[in-house]
mmCIF file of C-alpha atoms in Angstrom:
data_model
loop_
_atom_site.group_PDB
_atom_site.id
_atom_site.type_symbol
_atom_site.label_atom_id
_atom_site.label_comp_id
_atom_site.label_asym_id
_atom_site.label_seq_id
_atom_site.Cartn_x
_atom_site.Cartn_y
_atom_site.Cartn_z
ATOM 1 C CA UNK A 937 58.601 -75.877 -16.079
ATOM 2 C CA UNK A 938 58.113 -74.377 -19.717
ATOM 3 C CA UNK A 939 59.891 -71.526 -21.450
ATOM 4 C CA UNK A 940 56.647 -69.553 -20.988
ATOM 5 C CA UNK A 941 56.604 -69.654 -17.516
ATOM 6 C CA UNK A 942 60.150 -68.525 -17.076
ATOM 7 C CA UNK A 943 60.671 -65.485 -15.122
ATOM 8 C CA UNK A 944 61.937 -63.280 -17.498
ATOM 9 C CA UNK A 945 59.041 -64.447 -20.623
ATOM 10 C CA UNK A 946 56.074 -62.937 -20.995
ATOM 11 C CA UNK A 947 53.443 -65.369 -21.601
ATOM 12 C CA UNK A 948 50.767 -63.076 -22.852
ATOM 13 C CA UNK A 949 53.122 -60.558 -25.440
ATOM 14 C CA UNK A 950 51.971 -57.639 -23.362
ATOM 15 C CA UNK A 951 55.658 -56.260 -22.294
ATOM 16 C CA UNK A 952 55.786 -57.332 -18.760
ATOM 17 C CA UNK A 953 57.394 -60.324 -17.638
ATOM 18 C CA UNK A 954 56.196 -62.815 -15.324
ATOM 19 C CA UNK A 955 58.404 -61.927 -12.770
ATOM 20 C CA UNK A 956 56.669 -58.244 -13.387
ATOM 21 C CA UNK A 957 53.172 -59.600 -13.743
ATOM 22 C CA UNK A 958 54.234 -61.798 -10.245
ATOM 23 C CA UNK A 959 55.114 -57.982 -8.379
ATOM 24 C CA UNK A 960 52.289 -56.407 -9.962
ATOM 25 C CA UNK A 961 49.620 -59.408 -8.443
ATOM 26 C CA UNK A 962 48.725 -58.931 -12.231
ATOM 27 C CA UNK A 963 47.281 -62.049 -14.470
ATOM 28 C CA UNK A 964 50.670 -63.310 -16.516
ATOM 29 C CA UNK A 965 48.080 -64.877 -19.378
ATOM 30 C CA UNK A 966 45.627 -62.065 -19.778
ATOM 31 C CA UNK A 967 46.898 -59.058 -21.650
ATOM 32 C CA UNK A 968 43.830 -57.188 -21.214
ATOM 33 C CA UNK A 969 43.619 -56.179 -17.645
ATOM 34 C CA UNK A 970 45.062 -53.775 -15.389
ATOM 35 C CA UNK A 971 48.555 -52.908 -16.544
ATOM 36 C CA UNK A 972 49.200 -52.900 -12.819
ATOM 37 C CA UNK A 973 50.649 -49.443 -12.235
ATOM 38 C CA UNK A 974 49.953 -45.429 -13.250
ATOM 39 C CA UNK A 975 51.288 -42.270 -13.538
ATOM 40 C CA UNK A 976 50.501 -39.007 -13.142
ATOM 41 C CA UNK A 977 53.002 -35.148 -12.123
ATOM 42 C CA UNK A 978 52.580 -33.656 -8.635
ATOM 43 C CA UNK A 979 51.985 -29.861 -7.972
ATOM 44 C CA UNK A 980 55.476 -29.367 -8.879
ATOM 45 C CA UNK A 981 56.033 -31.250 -12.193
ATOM 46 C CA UNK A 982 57.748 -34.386 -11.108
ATOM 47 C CA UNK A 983 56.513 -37.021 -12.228
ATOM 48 C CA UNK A 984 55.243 -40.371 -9.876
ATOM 49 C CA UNK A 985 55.010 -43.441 -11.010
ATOM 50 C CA UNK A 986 52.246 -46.018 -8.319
ATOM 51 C CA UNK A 987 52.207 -49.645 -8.288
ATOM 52 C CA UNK A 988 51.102 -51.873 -5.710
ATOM 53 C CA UNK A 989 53.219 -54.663 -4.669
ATOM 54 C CA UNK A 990 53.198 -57.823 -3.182
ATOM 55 C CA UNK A 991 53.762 -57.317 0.577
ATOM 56 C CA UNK A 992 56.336 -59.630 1.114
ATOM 57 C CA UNK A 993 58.734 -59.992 -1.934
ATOM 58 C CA UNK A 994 61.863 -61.747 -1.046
ATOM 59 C CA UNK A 995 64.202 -62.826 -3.491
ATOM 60 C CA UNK A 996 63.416 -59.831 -6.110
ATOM 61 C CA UNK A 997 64.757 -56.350 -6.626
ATOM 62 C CA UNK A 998 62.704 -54.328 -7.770
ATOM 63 C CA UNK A 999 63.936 -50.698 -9.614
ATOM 64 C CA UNK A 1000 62.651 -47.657 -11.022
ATOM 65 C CA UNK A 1001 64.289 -46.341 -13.882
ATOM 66 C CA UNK A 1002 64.532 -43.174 -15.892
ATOM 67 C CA UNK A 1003 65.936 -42.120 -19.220
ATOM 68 C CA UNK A 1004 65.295 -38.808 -21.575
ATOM 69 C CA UNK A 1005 65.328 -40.827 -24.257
ATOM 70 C CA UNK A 1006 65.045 -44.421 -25.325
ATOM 71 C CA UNK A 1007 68.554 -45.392 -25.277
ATOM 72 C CA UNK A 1008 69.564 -48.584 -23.881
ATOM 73 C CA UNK A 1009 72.773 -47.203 -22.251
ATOM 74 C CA UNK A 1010 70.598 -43.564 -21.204
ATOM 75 C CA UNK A 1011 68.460 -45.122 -18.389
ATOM 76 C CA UNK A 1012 69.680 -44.257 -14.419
ATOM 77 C CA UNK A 1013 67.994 -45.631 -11.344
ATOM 78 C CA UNK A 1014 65.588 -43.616 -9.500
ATOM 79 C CA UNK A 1015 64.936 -46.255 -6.795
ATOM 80 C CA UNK A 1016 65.528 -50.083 -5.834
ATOM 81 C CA UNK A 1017 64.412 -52.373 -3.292
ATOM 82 C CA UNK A 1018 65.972 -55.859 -2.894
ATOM 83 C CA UNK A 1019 63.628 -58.101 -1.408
ATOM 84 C CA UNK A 1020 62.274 -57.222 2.115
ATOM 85 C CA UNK A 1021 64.897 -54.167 2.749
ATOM 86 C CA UNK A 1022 64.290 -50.661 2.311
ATOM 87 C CA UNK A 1023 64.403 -48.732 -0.403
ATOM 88 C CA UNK A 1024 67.524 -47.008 -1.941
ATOM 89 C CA UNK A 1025 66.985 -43.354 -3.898
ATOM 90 C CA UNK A 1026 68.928 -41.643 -5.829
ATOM 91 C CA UNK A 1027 69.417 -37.592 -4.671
ATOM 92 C CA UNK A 1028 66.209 -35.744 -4.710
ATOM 93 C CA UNK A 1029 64.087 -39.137 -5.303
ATOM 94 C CA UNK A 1030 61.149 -39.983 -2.742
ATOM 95 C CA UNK A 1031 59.561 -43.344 -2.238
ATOM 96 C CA UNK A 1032 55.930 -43.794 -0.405
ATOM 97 C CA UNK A 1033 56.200 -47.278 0.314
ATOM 98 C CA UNK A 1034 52.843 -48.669 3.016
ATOM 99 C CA UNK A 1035 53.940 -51.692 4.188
ATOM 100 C CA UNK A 1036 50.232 -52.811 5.042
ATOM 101 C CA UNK A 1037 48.912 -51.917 1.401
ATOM 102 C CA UNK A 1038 51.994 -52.740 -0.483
ATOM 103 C CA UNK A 1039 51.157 -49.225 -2.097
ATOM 104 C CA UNK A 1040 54.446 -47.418 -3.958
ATOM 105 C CA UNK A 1041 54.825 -44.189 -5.272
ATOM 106 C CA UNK A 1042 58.293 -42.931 -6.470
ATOM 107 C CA UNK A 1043 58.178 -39.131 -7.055
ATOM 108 C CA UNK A 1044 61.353 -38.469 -9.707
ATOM 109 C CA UNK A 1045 63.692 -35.653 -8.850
ATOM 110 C CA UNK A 1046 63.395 -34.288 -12.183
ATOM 111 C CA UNK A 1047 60.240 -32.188 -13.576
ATOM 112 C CA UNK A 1048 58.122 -32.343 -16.802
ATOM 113 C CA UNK A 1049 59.229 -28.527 -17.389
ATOM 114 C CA UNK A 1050 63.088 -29.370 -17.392
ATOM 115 C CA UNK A 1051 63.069 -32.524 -19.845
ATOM 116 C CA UNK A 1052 62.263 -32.190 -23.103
ATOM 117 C CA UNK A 1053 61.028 -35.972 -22.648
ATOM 118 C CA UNK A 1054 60.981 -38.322 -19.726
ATOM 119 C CA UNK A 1055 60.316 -42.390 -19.487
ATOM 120 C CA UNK A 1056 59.961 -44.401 -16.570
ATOM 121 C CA UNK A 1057 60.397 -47.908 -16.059
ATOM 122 C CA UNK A 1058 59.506 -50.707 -13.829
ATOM 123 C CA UNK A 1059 62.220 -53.612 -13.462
ATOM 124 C CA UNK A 1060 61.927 -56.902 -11.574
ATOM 125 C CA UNK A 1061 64.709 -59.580 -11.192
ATOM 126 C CA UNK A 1062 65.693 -62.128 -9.005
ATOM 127 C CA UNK A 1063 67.799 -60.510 -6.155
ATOM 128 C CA UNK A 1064 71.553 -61.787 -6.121
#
């Protein structure tokens, strides 16, 4: 019922929202703890991003992002999920999604060797 506990604030200033921190299972007013998700390259230079979700997650899309650079307008969608469905990926994209872990990871099409830089991002909203 406060501004803080909106879906879109972030209580504890630590750049995730609380619809983020909600996905995550993460502690919205503890900026301290487990950011909730890692990354790391496969064999073959792409690069995964792994998060663990809730299991059921209706009413929120959820979207990987990518950009080269920082730039608002640069960032393309790697892979969504609106609620309960399946994912979507863009060409050459994979998602591991286990739907008894809630375990993601979203392997980018792109490698580290072919980008001079390259920035993930996890988004949250309330599906539409």
């Amino acid at each position: 019922g406060t501004p803080d506990a909106a879906p879109d604030a972030d209580f504890d200033h630590d750049g995730k929202s609380n619809l983020i921190e909600y996905l995550l299972g993460t502690n919205p007013t503890n900026s301290l703890g487990d950011p909730g998700y890692t990354t790391d390259q496969d064999e073959s230079g792409h690069v995964r991003f792994h998060f663990t979700r809730l299991l059921l997650i209706p009413g929120i899309t959820v979207r990987i992002v990518a950009s080269d650079t920082l730039d608002a307008a640069g960032w393309t969608t790697l892979a969504s999920k609106v609620g309960n469905d399946p994912w979507t990926t863009a060409d050459g994209v994979t998602v591991s999604d286990d739907p008894a872990t809630g375990a993601v990871v979203v392997t980018d099409s792109a490698t580290i060797d072919s980008k001079p830089a390259r920035f993930l991002r996890l988004e949250a909203s309330k599906a539409e």
